Short mmCIF file of C-alpha atoms in Angstrom, two decimals:
data_model
loop_
_atom_site.label_atom_id
_atom_site.label_comp_id
_atom_site.label_asym_id
_atom_site.label_seq_id
_atom_site.Cartn_x
_atom_site.Cartn_y
_atom_site.Cartn_z
CA MET A 182 105.54 113.51 26.17
CA ALA A 183 108.81 114.72 27.66
CA ALA A 184 111.59 115.81 25.34
CA SER A 185 113.86 112.96 24.37
CA ALA A 186 117.66 112.92 24.62
CA LEU A 187 120.09 111.18 22.31
CA ILE A 188 122.67 108.87 23.90
CA GLN A 189 125.70 107.61 22.00
CA ALA A 190 128.15 104.99 23.21
CA ARG A 191 131.11 103.16 21.72
CA ILE A 192 131.19 99.39 22.05
CA ASP A 193 133.09 96.56 20.40
CA ALA A 194 131.39 95.74 17.08
CA GLU A 195 131.28 92.01 17.82
CA VAL A 196 129.66 92.58 21.21
CA LYS A 197 127.02 94.81 19.62
CA GLU A 198 126.36 92.26 16.89
CA ARG A 199 125.99 89.38 19.35
CA ALA A 200 123.81 91.42 21.71
CA THR A 201 121.63 92.59 18.82
CA GLU A 202 121.05 88.97 17.80
CA VAL A 203 120.24 87.80 21.33
CA LEU A 204 117.89 90.72 21.95
CA GLY A 205 116.23 90.25 18.57
CA ASN A 206 115.42 86.67 19.55
CA ILE A 207 113.38 87.99 22.47
CA GLY A 208 111.79 90.84 20.55
CA LEU A 209 113.95 93.69 21.81
CA THR A 210 116.45 96.09 20.28
CA VAL A 211 119.61 97.56 21.80
CA PRO A 212 117.87 100.96 22.21
CA ASP A 213 114.94 99.18 23.95
CA VAL A 214 117.31 97.69 26.52
CA VAL A 215 119.13 101.00 27.06
CA ARG A 216 115.76 102.67 27.73
CA ILE A 217 114.69 99.87 30.09
CA VAL A 218 117.93 99.92 32.10
CA LEU A 219 118.20 103.71 32.32
CA THR A 220 114.53 104.02 33.31
CA ARG A 221 115.05 101.50 36.12
CA VAL A 222 118.24 103.21 37.29
CA ALA A 223 116.41 106.56 37.39
CA ARG A 224 113.40 105.09 39.20
CA GLU A 225 115.21 102.80 41.63
CA GLY A 226 118.37 104.82 42.22
CA ALA A 227 120.63 101.84 41.51
CA LEU A 228 121.51 99.30 38.86
CA PRO A 229 118.90 96.56 38.48
CA PRO A 230 119.65 93.37 40.44
CA GLY A 231 121.96 91.10 38.50
CA LEU A 232 123.78 94.04 36.93
CA THR A 233 125.42 95.25 40.09
CA VAL A 234 129.10 94.61 40.51
CA ASN A 235 128.92 94.67 44.28
CA GLU A 236 126.13 92.41 45.51
CA GLU A 237 126.71 93.42 49.13
CA ALA A 238 126.17 97.09 48.26
CA HIS A 239 122.97 96.23 46.39
CA ASP A 240 121.76 94.11 49.30
CA ALA A 241 122.40 96.99 51.71
CA TRP A 242 120.55 99.40 49.39
CA PHE A 243 117.61 96.99 49.07
CA ARG A 244 117.39 96.44 52.83
CA ALA A 245 117.45 100.21 53.37
CA LYS A 246 114.59 100.64 50.87
CA VAL A 247 112.56 97.91 52.61
CA GLN A 248 113.20 99.50 56.00
CA GLU A 249 112.23 102.90 54.59
CA ALA A 250 108.93 101.42 53.40
CA LEU A 251 108.31 99.73 56.76
CA ASP A 252 109.01 102.98 58.60
CA ASP A 253 106.67 104.99 56.35
CA PRO A 254 103.98 106.46 58.64
CA ARG A 255 101.37 106.64 55.89
CA LEU A 256 98.60 104.05 55.87
CA ALA A 257 99.26 100.95 53.81
CA LEU A 258 97.55 100.76 50.42
CA SER A 259 95.74 97.69 49.21
CA HIS A 260 96.79 96.06 45.96
CA GLU A 261 93.71 97.54 44.26
CA GLN A 262 94.67 101.07 45.32
CA VAL A 263 98.18 100.89 43.90
#
């Protein structure tokens, strides 16, 4: 397993309390969500859809990623191979 890093952030206490309650209702913790979001940002190179402030920028990024995949000269993989 890779070494882990500690992240600290300041947030309004009421926001944290409300978010903790909402996340607890779906079986997640605040650290779980931080890990999920940061992992997706690292993997996808952008904020997950729905979290982006500029939908046009996200749409342009997504279209570029689709075009990149379409232009990939490697043979397509079947679902079973992925």
